[in-house]
XYZ file of C-alpha atoms in Angstrom:
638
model
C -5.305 6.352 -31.819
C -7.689 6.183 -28.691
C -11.418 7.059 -29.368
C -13.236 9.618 -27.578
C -17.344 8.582 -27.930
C -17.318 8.334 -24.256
C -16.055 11.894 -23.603
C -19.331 13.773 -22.979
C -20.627 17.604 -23.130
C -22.879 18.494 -20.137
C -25.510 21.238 -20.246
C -27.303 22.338 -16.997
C -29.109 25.688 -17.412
C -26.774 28.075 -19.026
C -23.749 26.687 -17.856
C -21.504 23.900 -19.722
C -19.269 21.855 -19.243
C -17.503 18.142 -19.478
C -17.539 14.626 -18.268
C -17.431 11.141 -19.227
C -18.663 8.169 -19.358
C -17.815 4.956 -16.815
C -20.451 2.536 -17.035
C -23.108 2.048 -19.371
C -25.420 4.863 -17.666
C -23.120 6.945 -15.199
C -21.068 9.649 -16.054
C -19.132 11.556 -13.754
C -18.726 15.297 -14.054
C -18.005 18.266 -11.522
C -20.701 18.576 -8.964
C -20.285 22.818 -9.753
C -21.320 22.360 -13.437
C -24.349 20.624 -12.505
C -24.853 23.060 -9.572
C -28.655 24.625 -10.696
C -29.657 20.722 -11.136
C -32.805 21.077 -8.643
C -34.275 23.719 -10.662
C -32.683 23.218 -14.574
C -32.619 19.960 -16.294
C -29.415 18.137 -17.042
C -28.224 16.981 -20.730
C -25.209 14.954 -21.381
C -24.524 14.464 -25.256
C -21.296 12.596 -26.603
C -18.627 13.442 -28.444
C -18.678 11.143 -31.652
C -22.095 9.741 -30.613
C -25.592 9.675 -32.357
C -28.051 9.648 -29.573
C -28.705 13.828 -29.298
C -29.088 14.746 -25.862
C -29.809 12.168 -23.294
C -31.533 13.453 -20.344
C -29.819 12.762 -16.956
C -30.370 12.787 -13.549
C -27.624 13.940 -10.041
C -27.635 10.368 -8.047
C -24.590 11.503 -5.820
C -22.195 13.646 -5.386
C -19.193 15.128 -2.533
C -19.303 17.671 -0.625
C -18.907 20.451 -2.800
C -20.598 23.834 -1.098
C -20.065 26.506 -4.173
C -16.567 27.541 -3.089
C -13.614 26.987 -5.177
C -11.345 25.762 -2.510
C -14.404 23.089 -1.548
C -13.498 19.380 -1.667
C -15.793 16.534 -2.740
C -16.506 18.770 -6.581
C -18.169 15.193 -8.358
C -21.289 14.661 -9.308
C -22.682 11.235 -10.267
C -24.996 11.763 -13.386
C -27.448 8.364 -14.182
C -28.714 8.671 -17.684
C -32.284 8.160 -18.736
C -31.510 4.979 -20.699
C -28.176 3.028 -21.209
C -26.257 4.009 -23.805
C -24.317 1.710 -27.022
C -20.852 2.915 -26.478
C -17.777 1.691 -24.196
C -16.788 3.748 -21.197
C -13.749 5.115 -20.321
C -11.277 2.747 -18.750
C -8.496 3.830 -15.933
C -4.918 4.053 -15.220
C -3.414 2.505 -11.963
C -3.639 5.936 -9.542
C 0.659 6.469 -10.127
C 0.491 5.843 -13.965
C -0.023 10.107 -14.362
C 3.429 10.704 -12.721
C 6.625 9.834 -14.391
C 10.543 11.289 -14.974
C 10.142 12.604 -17.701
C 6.932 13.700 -16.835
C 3.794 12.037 -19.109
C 1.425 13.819 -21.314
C -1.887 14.343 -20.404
C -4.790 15.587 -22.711
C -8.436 17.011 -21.299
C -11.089 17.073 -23.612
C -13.838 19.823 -23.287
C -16.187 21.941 -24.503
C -15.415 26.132 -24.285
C -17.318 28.482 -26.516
C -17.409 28.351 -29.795
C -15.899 24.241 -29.356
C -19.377 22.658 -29.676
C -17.431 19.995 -30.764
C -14.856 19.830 -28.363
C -11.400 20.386 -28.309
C -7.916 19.458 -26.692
C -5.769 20.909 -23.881
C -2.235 19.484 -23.705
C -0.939 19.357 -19.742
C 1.072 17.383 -17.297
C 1.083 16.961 -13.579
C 3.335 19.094 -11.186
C 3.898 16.151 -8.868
C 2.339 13.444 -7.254
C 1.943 15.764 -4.044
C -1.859 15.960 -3.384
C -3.057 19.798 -2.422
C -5.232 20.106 1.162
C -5.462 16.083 0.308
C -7.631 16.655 -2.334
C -6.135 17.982 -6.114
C -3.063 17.991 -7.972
C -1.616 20.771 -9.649
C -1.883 20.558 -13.674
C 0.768 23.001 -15.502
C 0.164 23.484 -19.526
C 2.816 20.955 -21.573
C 3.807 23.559 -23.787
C 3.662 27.619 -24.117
C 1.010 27.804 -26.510
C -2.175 25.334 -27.230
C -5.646 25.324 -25.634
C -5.569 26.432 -21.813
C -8.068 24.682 -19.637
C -10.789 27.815 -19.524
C -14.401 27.233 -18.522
C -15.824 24.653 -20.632
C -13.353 22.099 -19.128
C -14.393 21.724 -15.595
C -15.734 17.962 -15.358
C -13.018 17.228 -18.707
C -11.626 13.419 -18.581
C -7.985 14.009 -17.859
C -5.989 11.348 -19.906
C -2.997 9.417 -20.322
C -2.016 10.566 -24.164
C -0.455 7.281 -25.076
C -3.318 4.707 -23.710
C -6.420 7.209 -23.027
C -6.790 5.733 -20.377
C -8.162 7.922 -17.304
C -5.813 9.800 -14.428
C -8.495 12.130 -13.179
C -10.874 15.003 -13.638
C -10.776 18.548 -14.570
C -11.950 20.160 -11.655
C -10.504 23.680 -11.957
C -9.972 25.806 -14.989
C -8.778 29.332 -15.727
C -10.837 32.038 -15.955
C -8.424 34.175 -18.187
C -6.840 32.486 -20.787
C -3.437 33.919 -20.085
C -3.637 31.425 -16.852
C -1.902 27.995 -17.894
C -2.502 25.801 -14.751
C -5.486 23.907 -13.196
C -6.041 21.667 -10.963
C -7.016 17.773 -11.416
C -9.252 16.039 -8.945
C -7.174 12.242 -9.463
C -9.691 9.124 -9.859
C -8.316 7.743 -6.183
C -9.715 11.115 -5.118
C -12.917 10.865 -6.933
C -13.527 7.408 -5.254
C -13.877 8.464 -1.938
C -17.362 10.503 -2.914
C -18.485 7.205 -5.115
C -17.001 4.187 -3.873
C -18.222 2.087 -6.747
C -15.765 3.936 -8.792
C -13.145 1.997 -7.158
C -14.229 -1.193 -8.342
C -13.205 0.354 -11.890
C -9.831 1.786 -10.863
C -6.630 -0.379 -11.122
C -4.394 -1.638 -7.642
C -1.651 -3.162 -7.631
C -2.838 -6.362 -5.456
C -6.285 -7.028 -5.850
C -8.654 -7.147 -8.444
C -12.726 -5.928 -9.293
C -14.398 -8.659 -7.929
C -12.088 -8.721 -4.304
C -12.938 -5.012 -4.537
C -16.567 -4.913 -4.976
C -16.864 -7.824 -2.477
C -15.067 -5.509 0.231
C -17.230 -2.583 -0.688
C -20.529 -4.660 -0.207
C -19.073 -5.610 3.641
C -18.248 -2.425 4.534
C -21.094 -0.633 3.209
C -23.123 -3.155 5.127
C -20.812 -2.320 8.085
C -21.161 1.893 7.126
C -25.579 1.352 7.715
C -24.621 0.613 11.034
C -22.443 3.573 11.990
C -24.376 6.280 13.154
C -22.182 9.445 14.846
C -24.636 10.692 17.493
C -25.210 14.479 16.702
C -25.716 15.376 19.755
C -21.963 14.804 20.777
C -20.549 16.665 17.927
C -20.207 20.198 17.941
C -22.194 22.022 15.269
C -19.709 22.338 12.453
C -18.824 19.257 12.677
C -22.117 17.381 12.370
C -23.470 16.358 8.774
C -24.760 13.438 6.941
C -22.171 13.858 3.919
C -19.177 11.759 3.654
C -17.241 15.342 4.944
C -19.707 16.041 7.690
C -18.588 12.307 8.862
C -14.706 13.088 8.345
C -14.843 16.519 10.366
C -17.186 14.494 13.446
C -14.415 11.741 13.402
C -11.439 14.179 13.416
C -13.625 16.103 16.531
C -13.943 13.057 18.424
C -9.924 12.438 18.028
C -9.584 15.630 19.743
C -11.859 15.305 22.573
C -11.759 12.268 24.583
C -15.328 12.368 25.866
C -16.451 11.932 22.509
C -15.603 8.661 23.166
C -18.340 5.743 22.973
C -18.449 1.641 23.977
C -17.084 0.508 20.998
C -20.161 -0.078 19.416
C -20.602 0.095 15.135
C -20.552 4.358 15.989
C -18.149 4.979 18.310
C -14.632 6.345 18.326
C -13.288 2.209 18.317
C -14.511 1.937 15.309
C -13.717 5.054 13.652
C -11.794 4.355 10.293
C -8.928 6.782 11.665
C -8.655 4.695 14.556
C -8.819 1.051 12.408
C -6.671 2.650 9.938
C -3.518 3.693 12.244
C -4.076 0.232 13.492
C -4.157 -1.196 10.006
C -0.507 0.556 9.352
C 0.518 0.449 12.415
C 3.615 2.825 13.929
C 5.859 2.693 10.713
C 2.794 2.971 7.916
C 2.356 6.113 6.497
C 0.532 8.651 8.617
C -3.117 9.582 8.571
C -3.962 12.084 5.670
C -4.823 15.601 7.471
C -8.064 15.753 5.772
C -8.884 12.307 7.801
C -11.702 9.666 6.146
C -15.191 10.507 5.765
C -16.550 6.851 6.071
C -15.472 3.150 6.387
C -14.876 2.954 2.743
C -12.957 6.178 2.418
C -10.289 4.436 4.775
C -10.502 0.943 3.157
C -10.345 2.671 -0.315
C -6.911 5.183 1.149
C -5.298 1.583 2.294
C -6.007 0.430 -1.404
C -4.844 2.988 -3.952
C -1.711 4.590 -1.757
C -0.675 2.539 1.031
C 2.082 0.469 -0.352
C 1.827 -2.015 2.237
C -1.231 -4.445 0.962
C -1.477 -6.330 3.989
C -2.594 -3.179 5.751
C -6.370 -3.652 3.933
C -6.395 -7.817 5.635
C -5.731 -5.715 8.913
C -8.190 -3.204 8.204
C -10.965 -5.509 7.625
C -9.840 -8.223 10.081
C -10.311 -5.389 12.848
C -13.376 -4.593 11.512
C -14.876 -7.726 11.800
C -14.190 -6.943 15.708
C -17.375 -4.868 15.348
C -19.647 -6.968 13.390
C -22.966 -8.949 14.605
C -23.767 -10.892 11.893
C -21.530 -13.765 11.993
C -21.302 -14.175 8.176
C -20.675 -10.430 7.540
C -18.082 -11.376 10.517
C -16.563 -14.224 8.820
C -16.430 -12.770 5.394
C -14.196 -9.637 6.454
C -11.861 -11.876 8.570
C -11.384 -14.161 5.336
C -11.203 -11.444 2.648
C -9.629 -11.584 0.286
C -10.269 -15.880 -0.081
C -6.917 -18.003 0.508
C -5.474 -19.045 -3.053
C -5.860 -22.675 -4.527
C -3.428 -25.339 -3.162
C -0.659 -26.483 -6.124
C 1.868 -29.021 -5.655
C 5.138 -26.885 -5.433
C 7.548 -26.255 -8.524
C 11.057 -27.430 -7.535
C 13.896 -24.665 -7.132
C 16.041 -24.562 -10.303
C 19.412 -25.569 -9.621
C 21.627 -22.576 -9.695
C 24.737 -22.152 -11.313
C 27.690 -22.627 -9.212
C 29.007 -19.592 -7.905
C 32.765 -18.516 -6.393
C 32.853 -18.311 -2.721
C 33.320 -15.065 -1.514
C 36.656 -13.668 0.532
C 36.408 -13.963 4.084
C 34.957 -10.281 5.604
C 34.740 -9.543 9.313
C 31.814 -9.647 11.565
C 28.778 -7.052 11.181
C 28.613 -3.844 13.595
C 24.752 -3.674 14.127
C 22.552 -0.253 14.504
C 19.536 -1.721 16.433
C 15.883 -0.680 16.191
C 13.627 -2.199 18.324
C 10.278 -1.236 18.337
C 7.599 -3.017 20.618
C 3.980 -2.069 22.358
C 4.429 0.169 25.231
C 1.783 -2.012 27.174
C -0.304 0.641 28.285
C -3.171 -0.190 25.527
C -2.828 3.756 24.385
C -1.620 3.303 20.954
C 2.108 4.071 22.179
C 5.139 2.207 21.364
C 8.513 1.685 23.182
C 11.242 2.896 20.433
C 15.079 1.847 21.274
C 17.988 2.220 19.042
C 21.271 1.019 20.176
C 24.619 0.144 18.601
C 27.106 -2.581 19.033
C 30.479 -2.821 19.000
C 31.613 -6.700 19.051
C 30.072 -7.723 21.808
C 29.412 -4.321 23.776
C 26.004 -2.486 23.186
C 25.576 1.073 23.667
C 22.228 2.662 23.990
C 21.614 5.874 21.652
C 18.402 6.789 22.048
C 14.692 5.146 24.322
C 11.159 6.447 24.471
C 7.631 5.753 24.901
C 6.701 7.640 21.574
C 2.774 8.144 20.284
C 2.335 6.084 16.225
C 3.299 9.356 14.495
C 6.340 9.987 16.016
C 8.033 6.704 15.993
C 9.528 6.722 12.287
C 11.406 10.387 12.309
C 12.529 9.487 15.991
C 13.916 6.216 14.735
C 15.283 7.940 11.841
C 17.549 10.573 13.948
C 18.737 7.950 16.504
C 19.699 5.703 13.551
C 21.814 8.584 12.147
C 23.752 9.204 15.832
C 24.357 5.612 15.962
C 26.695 6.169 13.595
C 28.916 8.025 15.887
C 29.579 4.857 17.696
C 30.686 2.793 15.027
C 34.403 2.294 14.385
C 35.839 4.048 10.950
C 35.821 0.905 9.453
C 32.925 -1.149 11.029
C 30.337 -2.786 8.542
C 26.986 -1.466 9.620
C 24.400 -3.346 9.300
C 20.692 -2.024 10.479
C 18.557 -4.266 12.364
C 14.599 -3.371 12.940
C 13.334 -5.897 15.637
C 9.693 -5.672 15.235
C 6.420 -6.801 16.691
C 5.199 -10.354 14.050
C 2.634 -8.202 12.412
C 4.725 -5.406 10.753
C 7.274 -7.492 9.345
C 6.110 -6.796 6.158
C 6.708 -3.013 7.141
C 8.240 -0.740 4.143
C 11.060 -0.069 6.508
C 14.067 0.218 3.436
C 11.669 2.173 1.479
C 11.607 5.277 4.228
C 13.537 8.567 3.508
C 16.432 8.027 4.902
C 16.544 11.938 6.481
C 14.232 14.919 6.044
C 17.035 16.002 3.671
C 17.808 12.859 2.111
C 15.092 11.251 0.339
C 16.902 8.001 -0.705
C 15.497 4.973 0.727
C 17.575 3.712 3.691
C 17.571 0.345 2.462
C 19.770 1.448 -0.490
C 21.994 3.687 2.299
C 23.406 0.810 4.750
C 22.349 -3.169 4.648
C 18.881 -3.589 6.204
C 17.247 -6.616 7.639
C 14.414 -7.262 9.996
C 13.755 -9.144 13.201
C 10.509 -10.704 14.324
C 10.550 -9.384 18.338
C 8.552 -12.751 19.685
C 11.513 -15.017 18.187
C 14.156 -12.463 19.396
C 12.403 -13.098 23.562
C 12.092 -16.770 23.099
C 14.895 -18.696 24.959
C 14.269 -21.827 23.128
C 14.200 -20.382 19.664
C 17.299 -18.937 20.712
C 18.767 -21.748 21.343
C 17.906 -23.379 17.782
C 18.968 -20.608 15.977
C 22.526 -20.838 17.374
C 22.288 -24.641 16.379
C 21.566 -23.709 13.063
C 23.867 -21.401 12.661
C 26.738 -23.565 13.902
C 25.507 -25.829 10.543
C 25.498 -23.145 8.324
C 29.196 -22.160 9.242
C 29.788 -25.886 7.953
C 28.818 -25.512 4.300
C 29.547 -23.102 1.933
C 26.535 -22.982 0.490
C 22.719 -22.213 2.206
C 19.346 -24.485 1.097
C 16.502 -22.446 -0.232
C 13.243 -23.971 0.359
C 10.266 -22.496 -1.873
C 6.959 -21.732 -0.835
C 5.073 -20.436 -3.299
C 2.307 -18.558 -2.932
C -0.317 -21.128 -4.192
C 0.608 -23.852 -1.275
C -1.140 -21.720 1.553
C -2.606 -25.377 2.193
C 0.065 -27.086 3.478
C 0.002 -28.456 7.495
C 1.456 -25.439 9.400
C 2.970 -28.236 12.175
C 4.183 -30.449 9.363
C 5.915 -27.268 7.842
C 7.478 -26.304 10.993
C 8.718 -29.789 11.724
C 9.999 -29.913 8.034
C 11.742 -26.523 8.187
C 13.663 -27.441 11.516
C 14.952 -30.403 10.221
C 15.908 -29.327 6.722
C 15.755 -25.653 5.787
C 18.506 -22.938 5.836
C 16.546 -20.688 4.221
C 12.967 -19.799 3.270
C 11.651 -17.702 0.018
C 8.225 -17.058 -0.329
C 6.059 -16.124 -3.068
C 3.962 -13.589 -1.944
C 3.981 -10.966 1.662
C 2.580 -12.452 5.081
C -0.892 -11.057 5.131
C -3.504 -13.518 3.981
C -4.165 -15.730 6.417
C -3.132 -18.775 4.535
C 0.249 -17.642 3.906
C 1.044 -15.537 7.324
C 0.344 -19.351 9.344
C 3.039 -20.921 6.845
C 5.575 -17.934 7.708
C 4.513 -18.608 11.516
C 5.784 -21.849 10.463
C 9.062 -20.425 9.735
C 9.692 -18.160 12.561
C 8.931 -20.862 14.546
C 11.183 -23.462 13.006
C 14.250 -21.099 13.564
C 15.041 -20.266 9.819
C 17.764 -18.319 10.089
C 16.515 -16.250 6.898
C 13.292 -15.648 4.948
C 12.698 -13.901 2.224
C 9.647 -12.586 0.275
C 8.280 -9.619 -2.106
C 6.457 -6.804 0.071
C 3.962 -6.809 -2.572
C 3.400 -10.193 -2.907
C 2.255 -11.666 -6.016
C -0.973 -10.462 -8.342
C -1.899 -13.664 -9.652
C -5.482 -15.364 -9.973
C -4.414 -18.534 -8.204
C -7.736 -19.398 -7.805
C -8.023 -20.162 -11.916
C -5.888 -22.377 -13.888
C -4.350 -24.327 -11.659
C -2.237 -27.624 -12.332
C -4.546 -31.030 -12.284
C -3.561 -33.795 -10.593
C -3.928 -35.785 -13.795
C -1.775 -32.952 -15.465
C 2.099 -34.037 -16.654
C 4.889 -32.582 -14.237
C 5.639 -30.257 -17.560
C 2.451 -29.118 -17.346
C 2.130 -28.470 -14.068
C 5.705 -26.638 -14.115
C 4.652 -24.546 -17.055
C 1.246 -23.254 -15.277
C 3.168 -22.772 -12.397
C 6.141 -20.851 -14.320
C 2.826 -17.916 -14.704
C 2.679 -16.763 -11.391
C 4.864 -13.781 -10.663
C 5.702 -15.606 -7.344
C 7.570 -18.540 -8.655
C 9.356 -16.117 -10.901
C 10.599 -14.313 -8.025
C 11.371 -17.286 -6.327
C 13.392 -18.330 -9.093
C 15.241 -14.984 -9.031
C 16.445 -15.931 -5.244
C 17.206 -19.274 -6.458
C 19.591 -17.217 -8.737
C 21.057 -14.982 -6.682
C 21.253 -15.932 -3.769
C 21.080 -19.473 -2.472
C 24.596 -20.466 -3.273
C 26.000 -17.518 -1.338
C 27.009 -17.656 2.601
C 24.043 -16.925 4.835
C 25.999 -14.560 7.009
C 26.887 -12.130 3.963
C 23.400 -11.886 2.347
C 22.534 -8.532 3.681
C 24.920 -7.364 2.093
C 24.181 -9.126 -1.394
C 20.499 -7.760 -0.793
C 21.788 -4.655 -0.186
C 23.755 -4.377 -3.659
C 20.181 -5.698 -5.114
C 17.965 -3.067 -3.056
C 20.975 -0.222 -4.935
C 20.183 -1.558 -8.293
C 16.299 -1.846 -8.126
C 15.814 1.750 -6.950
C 18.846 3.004 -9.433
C 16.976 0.891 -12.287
C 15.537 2.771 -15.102
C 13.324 0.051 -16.820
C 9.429 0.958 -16.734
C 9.302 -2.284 -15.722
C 10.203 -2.713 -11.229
C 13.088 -4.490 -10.553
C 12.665 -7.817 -9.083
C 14.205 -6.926 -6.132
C 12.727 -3.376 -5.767
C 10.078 -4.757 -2.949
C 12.600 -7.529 -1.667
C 12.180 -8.307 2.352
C 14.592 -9.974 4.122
C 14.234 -11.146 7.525
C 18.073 -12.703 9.018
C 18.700 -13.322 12.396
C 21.884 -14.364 14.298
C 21.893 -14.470 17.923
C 25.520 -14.008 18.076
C 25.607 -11.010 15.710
C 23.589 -9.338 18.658
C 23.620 -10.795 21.638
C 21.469 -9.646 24.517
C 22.904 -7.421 27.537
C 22.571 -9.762 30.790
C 20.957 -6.424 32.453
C 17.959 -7.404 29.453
C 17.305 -10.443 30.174
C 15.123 -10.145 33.156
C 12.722 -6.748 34.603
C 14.107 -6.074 37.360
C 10.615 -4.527 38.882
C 9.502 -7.789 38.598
């Protein structure tokens, strides 16, 4: 049983309603219940507590302006004195949605409930409405609806009471059995400290708050010049700021010098170049500061390497060269550990002999022209022969549905009984793309990787002449044996010599798994490392791993049982020993389509628990498997 002291009753001139508690003296409530604050004093009294009414002060709140459709409804209350009780604790932002569909409970305070009392309700879907709330629909026919009373209610996970979200709309007949719920990823864009409190995936409170305290530092020197902005767009408020930004992406002389204020450093501009062309496209309502963008990247962009970009590009913009340093370094490189050895897998029995791949080619690469634009060609092969399907010079938001349709009309070129096999040749920095997670059509929204075997391509490696070369070399060795040589890298031996590792990989390596995604900076020079020593195939989780690397780590002094065992912790070397399992003893030129019968299974899987392999990227590359068209291999403007 979960206990309620921290849910709260607020009191603000004649009208009531609910909040909670999140830290010791803040509670968070709807910024309309607190409304006549200027001129009526605010009271906040707990459910099972003993301290009467504790007088309390607004500190912040959104950009609520008395309408019901108004975003920004939170209001920050700071309570005259601290008070002895434990605040409420949060869910991860996707713990509220769920097939079947979770319970969630709202605890408020309608007339005659002094007291307070429970309303039973789910959420509709994880679809946000205008960006902002999600749809609440009653759990069952009869109960308590969410009337007035609510607004400001804790809405709860019924299992853990643990927090989703906020009341922030309730019925004003009792015959209505919906609402809406303001989500806690919502709420932190209008108090950015309430981040620190809400769980992601990747990184935890103390990367969090350290971000927050750069790019609030960063935020005091923004300053959109309200002179430029046309009147209903100007504004101090965090929505002011979002509707000046989203004016100045319309009109080009809005444009500044890049300095702290300017377009450049706009978070819609840093965050499209944070995702890049095949993230997930700006929200309509657009960001109303620095933070809002950083905070977007954190709780529901499922690419984690997006917030290194973010504040990497940030840094761009920064003065003070430890403000400057700090945002290219966050979050800190993890401890070095002396790697754990590969187990030895079972022996496995070689496969049948299958014929060659028929690849669907996507190669996206800069257009060159500095605009944001990208050059987006899809083509299909046939042995040897390459056809063509689609080629344009296509803006960021238009790159993934036009990939998507050319992909499909590949197909046409394909033989009946051709094993497809789709190839995305990108630029170094969006390997780590979620390319087999997209919706495979607008009517189709299975992920593509579980449609057709998917790999990707790094487009530098692909030019290079001399890497080439190597890869053919190695290649010609891996035909040799029946087996391939995983070599680990786990994801607390950032430290390792990148040249050493390079000239290590060349000579030895078949195949590289690492621990954790390319986007700290300790880890993306180590995969360098491997693109550059012509691995033939790499392999690591999109989400990387969510260990504290930094804390526990082996001693040099320690026993190699001791070391294995603190190793064995990390998420990362348990993936790595999943590979190990799977996959090194198979033949290198069939594992896309071994990853592609793991990518079927870890999005069919129904454990509560994600697959191993949901998040699995695989980067493969043979030279022969698509060989470039002699009228490629040189501009002929040039």
């Amino acid at each position: 049983m979960t206990s309620a002291s921290w849910h709260a009753r607020i009191s603000c001139g004649r009208d009531i309603g609910a909040g909670f508690l999140v830290t010791e003296r803040h509670v968070l409530t709807c910024a309309h219940v607190v409304a006549c604050s200027r001129t009526a004093p605010v009271t906040v009294s707990f459910a099972h507590g003993t301290d009467g009414q504790v007088p309390a002060q607004v500190i912040a709140q959104g950009c609520w302006d008395g309408r019901d459709t108004d975003p920004g409804d939170l209001a920050v209350l700071e309570l005259d004195h601290p008070v002895p009780m434990k605040p409420a604790e949060f869910a991860a932002p996707s713990d509220a949605y769920g097939d079947p569909p979770r319970r969630l409970l709202a605890y408020g305070f309608p007339k005659r409930y002094d007291e307070g009392t429970l309303a039973e309700y789910r959420a509709t879907a994880d679809q946000l409405i205008a960006g902002e709330w999600v749809q609440l629909e009653a759990w069952a026919a009869h109960g308590q609806p969410l009337v007035p009373g609510f607004s400001g209610a804790a809405v709860t996970l019924a299992d853990t009471g643990r927090v989703v979200g906020m009341v922030s709309t309730a019925a004003r007949s009792p015959e209505i059995r919906n609402g809406r719920m303001l989500p806690a990823q919502v709420m932190a864009r209008y108090w950015p400290r309430l981040g620190e409190l809400i769980p992601t995936p990747e990184y935890g409170r103390p990367e969090k708050e350290r971000l927050r305290q750069l790019v609030e530092a960063m935020e005091g020197q923004r300053s959109a010049p309200p002179e430029a902005a046309p009147p209903e767009a100007r504004g101090s408020d965090i929505c002011g700021s979002a509707a000046w930004a989203r004016a100045a992406l319309r009109d080009p002389q809005m444009r500044h010098d890049g300095s702290p204020g300017s377009l450049e450093c706009s978070p819609e501009r840093l965050y499209l170049e944070a995702v890049g062309p095949l993230g997930p496209p700006l929200p309509p309502q657009g960001f109303g500061s620095l933070w809002d963008a950083v905070w977007y990247l954190l709780s529901e962009v499922p690419d984690p390497g997006a917030v290194t970009r973010f504040a990497a590009r940030l840094a761009d913009f920064v003065d003070d060269a430890r403000t400057r340093s700090a945002l290219r370094n966050w979050p800190l490189t993890y401890a070095r550990r002396e790697p754990v050895p590969a187990p030895v897998p079972a022996p496995r029995p070689a496969p049948t002999a299958v014929h060659a791949w028929s690849p669907i080619l996507v190669e996206i690469a800069p257009s060159g022209s500095g605009d944001g634009h990208f050059l987006v060609e899809v083509s299909a092969y046939n042995g040897r022969h390459r056809r063509v399907v689609g080629s344009r010079r296509l803006p960021m938001d238009r790159v993934r549905p036009y990939a998507l349709e050319r992909i499909d009309e590949a197909y046409h070129e394909l033989e009946p009984g051709a094993r497809e096999l789709i190839v995305f040749v990108l630029p170094r920095r969006w390997l780590n793309a979620d390319v087999a997670h997209w919706k495979r059509s607008t009517d189709d929204d299975s992920p593509l990787g579980a449609f057709a075997p998917l790999v990707v391509m790094d487009l530098e490696r692909r030019r290079s002449g001399g890497l080439q070369h190597k890869l053919r070399q190695k290649w010609r060795h891996l035909d040799a044996r029946p087996a391939a040589r995983l070599h680990r890298i786990d994801c607390w031996a950032v430290g390792q010599d990148q040249v050493k590792l390079t000239i290590g990989l060349r000579r030895a390596a078949d195949m590289v798994g690492f621990a954790t995604a390319p986007r700290a900076n300790g880890v993306r020079r180590l995969f360098q490392a491997g693109l550059n020593a012509a691995v033939p195939v790499m392999l690591w989780p999109r989400t990387g791993c969510r260990e504290e690397h930094g804390r526990g780590q082996p001693s040099a002094s320690s026993t190699p049982e001791a070391n294995r065992q603190a190793g064995e912790r990390c998420r990362g070397s348990e993936f790595l020993d999943r590979l190990a399992e799977h996959l090194a003893d198979l033949p290198p030129r069939e594992l896309p389509s071994y990853v592609h019968e793991l990518r079927e299974a870890a999005y069919a899987s129904d454990s509560p628990e994600p697959h191993w392999a949901y998040d699995l990227a695989v980067l493969w590359e043979d030279p022969d498997c698509l060989p470039e068209p002699v009228g490629h291999l040189h501009n002929p403007v040039g």
